[in-house]
Coordinates of C-alpha atoms in Angstrom, one line a residue:
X37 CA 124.6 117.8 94.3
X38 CA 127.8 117.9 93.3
X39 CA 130.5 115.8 95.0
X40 CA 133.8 117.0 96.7
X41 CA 136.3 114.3 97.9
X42 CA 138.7 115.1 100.8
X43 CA 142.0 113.8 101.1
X44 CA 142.9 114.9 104.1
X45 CA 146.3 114.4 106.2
X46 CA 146.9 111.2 108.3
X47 CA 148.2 110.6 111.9
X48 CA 149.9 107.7 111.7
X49 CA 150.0 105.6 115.0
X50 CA 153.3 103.3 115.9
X51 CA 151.7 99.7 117.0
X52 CA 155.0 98.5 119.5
X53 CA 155.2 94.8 121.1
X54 CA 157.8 93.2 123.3
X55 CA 158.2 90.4 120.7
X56 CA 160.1 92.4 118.2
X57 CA 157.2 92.2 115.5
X58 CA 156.1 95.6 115.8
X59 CA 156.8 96.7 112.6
X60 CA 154.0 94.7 111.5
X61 CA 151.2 97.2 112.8
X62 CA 152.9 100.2 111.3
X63 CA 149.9 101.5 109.1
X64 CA 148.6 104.3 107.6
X65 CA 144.8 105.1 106.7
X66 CA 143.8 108.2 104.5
X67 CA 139.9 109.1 104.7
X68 CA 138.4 109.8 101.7
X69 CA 134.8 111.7 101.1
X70 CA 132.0 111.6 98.8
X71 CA 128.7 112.9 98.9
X72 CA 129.7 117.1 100.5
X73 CA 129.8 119.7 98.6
X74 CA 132.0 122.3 99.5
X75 CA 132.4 120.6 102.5
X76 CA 129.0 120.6 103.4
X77 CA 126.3 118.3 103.8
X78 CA 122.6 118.7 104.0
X79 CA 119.9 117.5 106.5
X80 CA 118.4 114.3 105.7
X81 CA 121.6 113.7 102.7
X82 CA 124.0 110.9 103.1
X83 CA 127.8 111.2 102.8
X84 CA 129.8 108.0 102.1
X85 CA 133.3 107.9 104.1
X86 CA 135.7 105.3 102.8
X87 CA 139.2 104.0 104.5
X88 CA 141.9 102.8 102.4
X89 CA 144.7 101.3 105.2
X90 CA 148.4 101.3 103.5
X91 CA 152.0 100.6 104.4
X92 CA 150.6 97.8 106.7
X93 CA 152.3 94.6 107.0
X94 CA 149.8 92.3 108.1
X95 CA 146.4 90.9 106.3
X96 CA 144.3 93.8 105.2
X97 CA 140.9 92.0 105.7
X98 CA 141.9 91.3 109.5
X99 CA 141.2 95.0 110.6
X100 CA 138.6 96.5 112.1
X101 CA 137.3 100.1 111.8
X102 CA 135.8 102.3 114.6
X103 CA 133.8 105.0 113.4
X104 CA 132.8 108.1 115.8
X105 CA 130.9 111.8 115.4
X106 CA 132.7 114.2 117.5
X107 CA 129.0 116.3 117.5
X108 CA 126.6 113.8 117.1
X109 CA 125.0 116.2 114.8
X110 CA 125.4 113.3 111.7
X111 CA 123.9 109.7 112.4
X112 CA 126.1 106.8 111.4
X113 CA 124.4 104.1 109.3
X114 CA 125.2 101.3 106.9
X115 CA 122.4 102.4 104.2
X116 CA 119.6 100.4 106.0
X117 CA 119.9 100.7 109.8
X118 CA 121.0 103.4 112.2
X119 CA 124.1 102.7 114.1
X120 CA 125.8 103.6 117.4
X121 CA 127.6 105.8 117.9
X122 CA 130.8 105.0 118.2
X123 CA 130.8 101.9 116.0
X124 CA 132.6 98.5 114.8
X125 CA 132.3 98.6 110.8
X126 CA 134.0 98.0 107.5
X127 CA 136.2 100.2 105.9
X128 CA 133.3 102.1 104.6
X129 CA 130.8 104.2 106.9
X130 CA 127.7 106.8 105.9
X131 CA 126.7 109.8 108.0
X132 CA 123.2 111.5 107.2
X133 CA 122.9 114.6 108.3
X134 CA 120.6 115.4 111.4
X135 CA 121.2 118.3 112.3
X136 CA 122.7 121.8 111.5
X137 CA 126.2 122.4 112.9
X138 CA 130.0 121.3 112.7
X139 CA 130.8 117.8 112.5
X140 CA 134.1 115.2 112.6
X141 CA 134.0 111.7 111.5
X142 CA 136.7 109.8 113.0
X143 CA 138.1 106.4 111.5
X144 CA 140.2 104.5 113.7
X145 CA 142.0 101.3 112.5
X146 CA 141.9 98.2 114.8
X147 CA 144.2 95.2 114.8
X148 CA 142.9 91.3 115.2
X149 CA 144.8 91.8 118.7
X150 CA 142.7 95.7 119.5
X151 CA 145.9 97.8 118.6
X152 CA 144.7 101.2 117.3
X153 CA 147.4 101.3 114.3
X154 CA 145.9 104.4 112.6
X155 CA 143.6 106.9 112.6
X156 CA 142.0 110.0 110.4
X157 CA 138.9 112.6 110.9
X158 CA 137.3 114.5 108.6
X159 CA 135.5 118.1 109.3
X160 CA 132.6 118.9 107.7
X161 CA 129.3 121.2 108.4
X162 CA 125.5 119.9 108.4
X163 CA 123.3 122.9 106.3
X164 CA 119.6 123.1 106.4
X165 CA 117.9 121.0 103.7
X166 CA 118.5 121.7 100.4
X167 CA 115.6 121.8 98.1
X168 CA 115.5 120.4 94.4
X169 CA 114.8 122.3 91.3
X170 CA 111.3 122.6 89.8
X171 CA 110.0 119.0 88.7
X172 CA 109.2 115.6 90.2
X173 CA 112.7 114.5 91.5
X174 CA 113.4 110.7 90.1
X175 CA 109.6 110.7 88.5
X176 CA 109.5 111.5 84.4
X177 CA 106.0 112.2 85.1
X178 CA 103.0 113.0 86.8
X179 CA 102.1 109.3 88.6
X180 CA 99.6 107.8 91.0
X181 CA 101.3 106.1 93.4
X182 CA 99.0 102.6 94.5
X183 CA 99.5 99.7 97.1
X184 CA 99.4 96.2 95.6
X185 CA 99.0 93.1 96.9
X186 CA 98.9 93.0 100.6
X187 CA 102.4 95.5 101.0
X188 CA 104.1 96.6 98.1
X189 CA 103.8 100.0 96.7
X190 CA 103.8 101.1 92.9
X191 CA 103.3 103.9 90.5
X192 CA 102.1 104.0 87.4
X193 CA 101.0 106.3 84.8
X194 CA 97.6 108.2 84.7
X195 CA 96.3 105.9 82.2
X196 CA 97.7 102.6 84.1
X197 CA 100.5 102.4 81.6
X198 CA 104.4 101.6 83.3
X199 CA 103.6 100.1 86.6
X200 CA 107.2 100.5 88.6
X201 CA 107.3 98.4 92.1
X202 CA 109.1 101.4 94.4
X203 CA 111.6 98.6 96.0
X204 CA 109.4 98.7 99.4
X205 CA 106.4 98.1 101.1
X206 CA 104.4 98.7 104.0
X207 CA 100.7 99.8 104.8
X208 CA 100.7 103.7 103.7
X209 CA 103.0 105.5 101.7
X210 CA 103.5 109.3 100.0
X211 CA 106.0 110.9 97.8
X212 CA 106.7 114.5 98.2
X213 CA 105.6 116.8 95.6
X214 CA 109.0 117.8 94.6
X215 CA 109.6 113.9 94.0
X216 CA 112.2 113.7 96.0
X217 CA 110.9 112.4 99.6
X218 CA 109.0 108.9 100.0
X219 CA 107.5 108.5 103.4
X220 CA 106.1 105.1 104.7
X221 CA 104.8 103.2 107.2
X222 CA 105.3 99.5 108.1
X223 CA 104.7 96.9 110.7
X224 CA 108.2 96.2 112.9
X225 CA 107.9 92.8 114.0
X226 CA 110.6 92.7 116.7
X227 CA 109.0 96.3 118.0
X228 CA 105.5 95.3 117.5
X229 CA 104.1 98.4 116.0
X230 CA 103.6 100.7 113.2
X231 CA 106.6 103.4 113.2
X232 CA 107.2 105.9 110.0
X233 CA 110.7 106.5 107.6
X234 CA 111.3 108.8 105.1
X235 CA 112.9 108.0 102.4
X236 CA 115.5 109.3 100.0
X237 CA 114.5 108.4 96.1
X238 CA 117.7 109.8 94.5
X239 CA 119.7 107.6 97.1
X240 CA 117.5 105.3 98.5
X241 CA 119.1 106.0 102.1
X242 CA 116.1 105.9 104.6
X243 CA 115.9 107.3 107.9
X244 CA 113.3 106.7 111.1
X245 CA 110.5 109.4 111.8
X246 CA 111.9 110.3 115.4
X247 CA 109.6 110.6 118.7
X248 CA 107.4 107.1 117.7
X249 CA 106.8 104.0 119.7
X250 CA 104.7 101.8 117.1
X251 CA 101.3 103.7 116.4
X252 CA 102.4 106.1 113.5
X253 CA 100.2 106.0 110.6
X254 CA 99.1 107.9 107.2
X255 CA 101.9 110.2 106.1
X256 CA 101.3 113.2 103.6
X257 CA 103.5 115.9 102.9
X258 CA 103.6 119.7 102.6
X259 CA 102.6 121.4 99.3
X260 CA 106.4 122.7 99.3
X261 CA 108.0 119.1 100.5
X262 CA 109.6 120.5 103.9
X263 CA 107.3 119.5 106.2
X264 CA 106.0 115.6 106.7
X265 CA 102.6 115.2 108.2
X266 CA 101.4 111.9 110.1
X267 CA 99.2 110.6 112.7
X268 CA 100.6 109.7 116.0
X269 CA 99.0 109.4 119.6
X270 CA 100.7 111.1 122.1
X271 CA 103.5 108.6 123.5
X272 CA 102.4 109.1 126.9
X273 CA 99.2 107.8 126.6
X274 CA 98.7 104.3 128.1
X275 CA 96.7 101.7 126.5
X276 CA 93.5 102.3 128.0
X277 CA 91.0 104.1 125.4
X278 CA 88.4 102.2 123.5
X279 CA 89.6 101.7 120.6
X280 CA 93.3 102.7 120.8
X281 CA 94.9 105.9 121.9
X282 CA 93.4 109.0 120.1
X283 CA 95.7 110.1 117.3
X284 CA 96.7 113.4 117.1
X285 CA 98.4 115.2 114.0
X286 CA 101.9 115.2 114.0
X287 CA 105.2 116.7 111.8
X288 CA 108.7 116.3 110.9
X289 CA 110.1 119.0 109.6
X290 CA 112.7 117.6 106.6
X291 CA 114.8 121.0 107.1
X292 CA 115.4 120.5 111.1
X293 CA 114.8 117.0 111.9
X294 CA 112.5 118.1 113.9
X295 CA 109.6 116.1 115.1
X296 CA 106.7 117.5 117.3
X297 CA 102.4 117.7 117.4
X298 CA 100.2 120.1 115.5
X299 CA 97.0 118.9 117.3
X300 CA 96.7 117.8 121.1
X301 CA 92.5 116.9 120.7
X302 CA 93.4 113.9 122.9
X303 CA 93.6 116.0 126.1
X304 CA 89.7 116.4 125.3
X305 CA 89.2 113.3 124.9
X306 CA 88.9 113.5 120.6
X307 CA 90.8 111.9 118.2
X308 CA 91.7 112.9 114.9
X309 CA 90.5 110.1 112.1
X310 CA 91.2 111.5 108.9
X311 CA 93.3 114.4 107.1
X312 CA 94.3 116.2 104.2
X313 CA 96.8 118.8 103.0
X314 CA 96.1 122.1 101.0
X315 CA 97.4 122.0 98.1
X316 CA 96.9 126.2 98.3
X317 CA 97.5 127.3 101.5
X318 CA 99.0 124.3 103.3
X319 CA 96.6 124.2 106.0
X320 CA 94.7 120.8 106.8
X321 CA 91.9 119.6 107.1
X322 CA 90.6 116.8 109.5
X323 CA 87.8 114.8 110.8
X324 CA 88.0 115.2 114.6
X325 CA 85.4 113.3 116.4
X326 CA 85.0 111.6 120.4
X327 CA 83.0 109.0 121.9
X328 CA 80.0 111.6 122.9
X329 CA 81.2 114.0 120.5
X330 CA 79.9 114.7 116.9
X331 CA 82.5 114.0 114.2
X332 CA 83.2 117.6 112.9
X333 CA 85.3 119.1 109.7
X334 CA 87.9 121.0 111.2
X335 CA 91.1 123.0 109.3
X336 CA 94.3 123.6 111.2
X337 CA 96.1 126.5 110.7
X338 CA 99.9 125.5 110.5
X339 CA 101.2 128.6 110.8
X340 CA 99.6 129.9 114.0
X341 CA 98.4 126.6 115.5
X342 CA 94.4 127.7 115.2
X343 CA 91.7 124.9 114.4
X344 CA 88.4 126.2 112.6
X345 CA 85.3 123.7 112.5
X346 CA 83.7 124.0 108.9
X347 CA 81.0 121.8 109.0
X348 CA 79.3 119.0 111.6
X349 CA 78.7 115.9 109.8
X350 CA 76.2 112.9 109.9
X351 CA 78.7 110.5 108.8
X352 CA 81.8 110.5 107.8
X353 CA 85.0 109.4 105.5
X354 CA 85.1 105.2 105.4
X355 CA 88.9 106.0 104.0
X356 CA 91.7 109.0 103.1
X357 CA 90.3 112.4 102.0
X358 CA 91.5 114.6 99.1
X359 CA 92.2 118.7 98.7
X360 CA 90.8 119.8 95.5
X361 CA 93.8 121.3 93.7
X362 CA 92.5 124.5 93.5
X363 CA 91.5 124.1 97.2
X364 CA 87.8 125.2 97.0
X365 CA 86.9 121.6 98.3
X366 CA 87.4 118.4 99.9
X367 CA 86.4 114.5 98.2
X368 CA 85.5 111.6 100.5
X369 CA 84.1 108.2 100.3
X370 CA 81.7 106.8 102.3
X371 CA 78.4 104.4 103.0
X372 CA 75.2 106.1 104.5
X373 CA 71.8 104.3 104.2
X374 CA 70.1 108.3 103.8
X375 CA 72.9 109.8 101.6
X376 CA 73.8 107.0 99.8
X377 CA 77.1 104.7 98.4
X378 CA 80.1 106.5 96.7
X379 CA 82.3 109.8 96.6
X380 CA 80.8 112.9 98.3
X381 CA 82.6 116.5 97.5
X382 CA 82.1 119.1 100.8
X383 CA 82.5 122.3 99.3
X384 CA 84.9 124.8 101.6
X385 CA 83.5 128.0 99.7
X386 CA 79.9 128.3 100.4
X387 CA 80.0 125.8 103.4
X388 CA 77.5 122.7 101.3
X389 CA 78.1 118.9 102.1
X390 CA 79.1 116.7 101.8
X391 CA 76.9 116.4 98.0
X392 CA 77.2 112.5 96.1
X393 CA 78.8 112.9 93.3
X394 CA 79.4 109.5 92.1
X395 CA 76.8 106.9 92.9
X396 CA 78.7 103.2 93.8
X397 CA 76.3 100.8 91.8
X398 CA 78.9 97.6 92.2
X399 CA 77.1 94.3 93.5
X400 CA 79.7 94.5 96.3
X401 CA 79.3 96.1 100.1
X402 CA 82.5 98.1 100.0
X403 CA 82.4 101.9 99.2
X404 CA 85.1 103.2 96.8
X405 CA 88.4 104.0 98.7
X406 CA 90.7 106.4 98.9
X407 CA 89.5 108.8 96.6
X408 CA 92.3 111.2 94.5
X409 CA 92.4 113.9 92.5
X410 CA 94.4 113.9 89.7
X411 CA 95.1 115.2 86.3
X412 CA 94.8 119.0 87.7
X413 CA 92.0 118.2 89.5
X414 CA 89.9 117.0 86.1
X415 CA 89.6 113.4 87.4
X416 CA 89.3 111.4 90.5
X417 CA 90.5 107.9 90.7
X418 CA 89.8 105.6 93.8
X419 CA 90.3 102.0 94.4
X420 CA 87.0 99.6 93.7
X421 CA 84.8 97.3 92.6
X422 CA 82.9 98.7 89.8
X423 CA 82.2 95.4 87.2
X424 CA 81.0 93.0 90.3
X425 CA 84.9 91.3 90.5
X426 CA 86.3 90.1 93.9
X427 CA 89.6 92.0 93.7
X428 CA 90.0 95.7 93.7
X429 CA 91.2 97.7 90.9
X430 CA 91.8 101.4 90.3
X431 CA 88.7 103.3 88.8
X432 CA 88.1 106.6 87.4
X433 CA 85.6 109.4 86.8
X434 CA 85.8 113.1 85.7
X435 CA 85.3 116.0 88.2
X436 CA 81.8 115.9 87.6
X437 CA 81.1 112.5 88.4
X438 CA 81.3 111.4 84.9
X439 CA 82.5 108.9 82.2
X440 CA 83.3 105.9 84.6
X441 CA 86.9 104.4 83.4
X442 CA 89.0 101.5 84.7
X443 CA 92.7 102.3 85.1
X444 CA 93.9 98.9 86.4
X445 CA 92.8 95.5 85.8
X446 CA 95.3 93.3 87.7
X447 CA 93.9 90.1 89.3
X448 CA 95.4 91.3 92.4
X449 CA 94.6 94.2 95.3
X450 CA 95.4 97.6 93.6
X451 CA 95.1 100.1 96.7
X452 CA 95.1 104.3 96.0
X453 CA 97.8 106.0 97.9
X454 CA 98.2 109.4 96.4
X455 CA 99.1 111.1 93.4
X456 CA 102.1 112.7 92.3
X457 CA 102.1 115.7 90.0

C-alpha cells in the first residue's frame, strides 16, 4: 500500500497567564500521516499519526498529547494494546481501521500545567479490506506452520529446512492463505481465559477478536482470507455444563470487523468439538456431538446457514481435522481398540469411513496429532512419536499411507498447526 503524508493546516491556540509569561505556551503542532493512501485507510490496516510541536518556548519533552476519534470508527492503539478513546500519549498515535466510514484524529497539545497550547485533526475515510495480490504475503514459500516447545509458534519448510520463530506464541495459531493474516490464541493471565487476535504479518499490528470473554479457541481461516473461523461458547452461557460450556462455531469477518455465530448446537444441548474449512467450497465440516447424543459428521453451509449430517461415527478425532485439497475428503487421527491406532480418511464422495490409512506402530500410547495435508495434498504430516522417543517430532507419509519420513528431529515438542500454501 502505498503511503500519502498529510500536512495539513494548524489552529494555533494562545496559552495566556496573569504572570506575564504567556508567551511561553505559544505553540504550534502540524499532524503528519503515514500509512493512507489517498486518504484512505483499510479495515484491519494501521495508520501512524505523528505530532511535531514548534514555535514553543518551553521544554519540548514536558508536553502531553491527547489523542481523539471524532467517529470512533478507527481504534487508537500504541502497536500492542487498544487504547481509550480519548487518550494521554506521546507525540505519536496509531489508528486501525474498524470500521467503514469518515473519520478525524484529533491531536491536542497539553502543557505540564493542562493548558491546551495547540491542536490539529486529520480527516480520513475507513474502506473495506483490501485484499493482497496472488501469493503467500510475507512467506517466500509454501510452509507448515508448527507449535514448539510449550508456546511458541514456527514455520519451516516442507522438508524441515529454515525453521523461523513467528515473534509469538500461544496455544493455536493459523495464517491466512493469502499469507497475510495470523490468527492466535493465548492464555490472558489478568482476564483468566483464552481470548483470540489476529494478526497483521506485513506490520505486525495485532488486534482483539471482538465478542470473547476467555473461552475462544482453534482459529482457521477462509479459503479466500476474509473470513476467520473459531470456536467460542455462547457468552451467555453460565458455567454449569459438564465439561465446560458447549462451543459453538464462530466468525470475524476481516472486511467488516464483524464478529457473530455460525452454529448455535448449544441450545440443543450439543457442542461442536472439531472443524475444518473447505479448501473448495468454503463450507465446514464439524464433529457435533452431546452427552446422550451420538457424535455425528456434519457440514455447515456458510452461505445459507444449513448443517447437513454426513456420516454417524463410532469414535471420533483425538485432535484437529484436515480438508483434502481437492475436497473429496476429510483426515483424522484417532485411537479405537476395533479400528485401530493412527490417521483415518472419511471419504465425502461415496459416504465410506472413516478407513486407516496409516497404522501408528510407536511403542508410545499417544495417537498421531493434528494431521495436515500438504504438498497439494500428496503428503500428510502430523506431530508423533514414530522411533519410540519421549518428545514429539513432525512425521510424514504420502497420500496413500506410504514411505514414512521424519521432517523434524528437535529434542523439543514440535506441535502441527497448519499449513500454508
Amino acid at each position: 500500500m502505498k503511503q500519502l503524508k498529510l500536512l495539513l493546516g494548524v489552529i494555533i491556540l494562545m496559552g495566556w497567564s496573569c504572570n506575564n509569561d504567556e508567551t511561553k505556551y505559544v505553540g504550534t503542532v502540524n499532524l503528519e500521516a503515514s500509512g493512507l493512501s489517498d486518504g484512505k485507510l483499510a479495515i484491519n490496516n494501521v495508520a501512524t499519526f505523528t505530532a511535531t510541536v514548534t514555535d514553543y518556548y518551553g521544554d519540548v519533552a514536558n508536553l502531553n498529547y491527547r489523542w481523539t476519534l471524532d467517529t470512533e470508527n478507527g481504534e487508537l492503539s500504541d502497536g500492542v494494546n487498544t487504547l481509550a478513546n480519548s487518550t494521554i500519549a506521546g507525540h505519536s498515535m496509531r489508528c486501525i481501521g474498524r470500521i467503514s466510514g469518515d473519520e478525524r484524529i484529533i491531536v491536542e497539545v497539553i502543557t505540564e500545567n493542562n493548558t491546551i497550547i495547540a491542536s490539529a485533526y486529520v480527516d480520513f475515510t475507513i474502506i473495506p479490506f483490501a485484499d493482497t495480490p496472488d501469493g503467500l504475503g510475507c512467506y517466500d514459500q509454501p510452509k507448515i506452520i508448527y507449535q514448539y516447545g510449550n508456546s511458541s509458534f514456527y514455520v519451516c519448510n516442507f522438508d524441515g529446512s529454515n525453521a523461523e520463530y513467528m515473534g509469538f506464541g500461544g496455544l493455536s495459531v493459523a495464517i491466512s492463505p493469502n499469507g497475510k493474516w495470523i490468527a492466535y490464541n493465548k492464555f490472558d493471565d489478568d482476564r483468566m481465559g483464552y481470548f483470540a487476535y489476529l494478526r497483521n504479518c506485513e506490520t505486525n499490528e495485532t488486534i482483539e477478536i471482538p465478542g470473547g470473554d476467555g473461552d475462544d479457541y482453534s482459529p482457521e481461516f477462509s479459503y479466500d482470507s476474509k473470513i476467520l473461523y473459531f470456536l467460542r461458547p455462547e457468552p451467555s452461557l453460565e458455567e454449569n455444563h459438564a465439561g465446560g460450556r458447549p462451543e459453538d462455531i464462530a466468525a470475524y469477518n476481516i472486511e467488516t470487523g464483524e464478529d457473530y455465530f455460525l452454529t448455535t448446537l448449544h441450545q440443543s444441548d450439543e457442542r461442536v468439538s472439531k472443524f475444518t474449512v473447505s479448501p473448495v467450497s468454503n463450507e465446514i465440516a464439524f464433529i457435533r456431538a452431546g452427552e446422550d447424543i451420538q457424535p455425528r459428521l456434519s457440514i455447515l453451509n456458510t452461505e445459507s446457514g444449513l448443517i447437513t449430517d454426513v456420516l454417524t461415527l463410532s469414535f471420533t478425532p483425538n485432535s484437529s481435522m484436515d480438508w483434502s485439497p481437492n475436497g473429496e475428503d476429510i483426515i483424522f487421527s484417532s485411537s479405537n481398540i476395533q479400528a485401530g491406532k493412527g490417521i483415518f480418511r472419511m471419504s465425502l464422495v461415496d459416504g465410506i469411513g472413516p478407513q486407516l490409512i496409516f497404522t501408528d506402530l510407536s511403542p508410545q500410547s499417544q495417537a498421531p496429532i493434528n494431521p495436515h495435508y500438504y504438498a497439494n495434498g500428496t503428503h500428510i504430516a502430523w506431530t508423533g512419536q514414530e522411533n519410540g522417543q519421549n518428545n514429539f517430532n513432525i512425521w510424514s507419509i504420502d497420500v496413500n499411507g506410504n514411505d514414512l519420513e521424519q521432517i523434524t528431529s528437535t529434542s523439543g515438542n514440535d506441535l502441527v498447526q497448519g499449513v500454508l500454501e
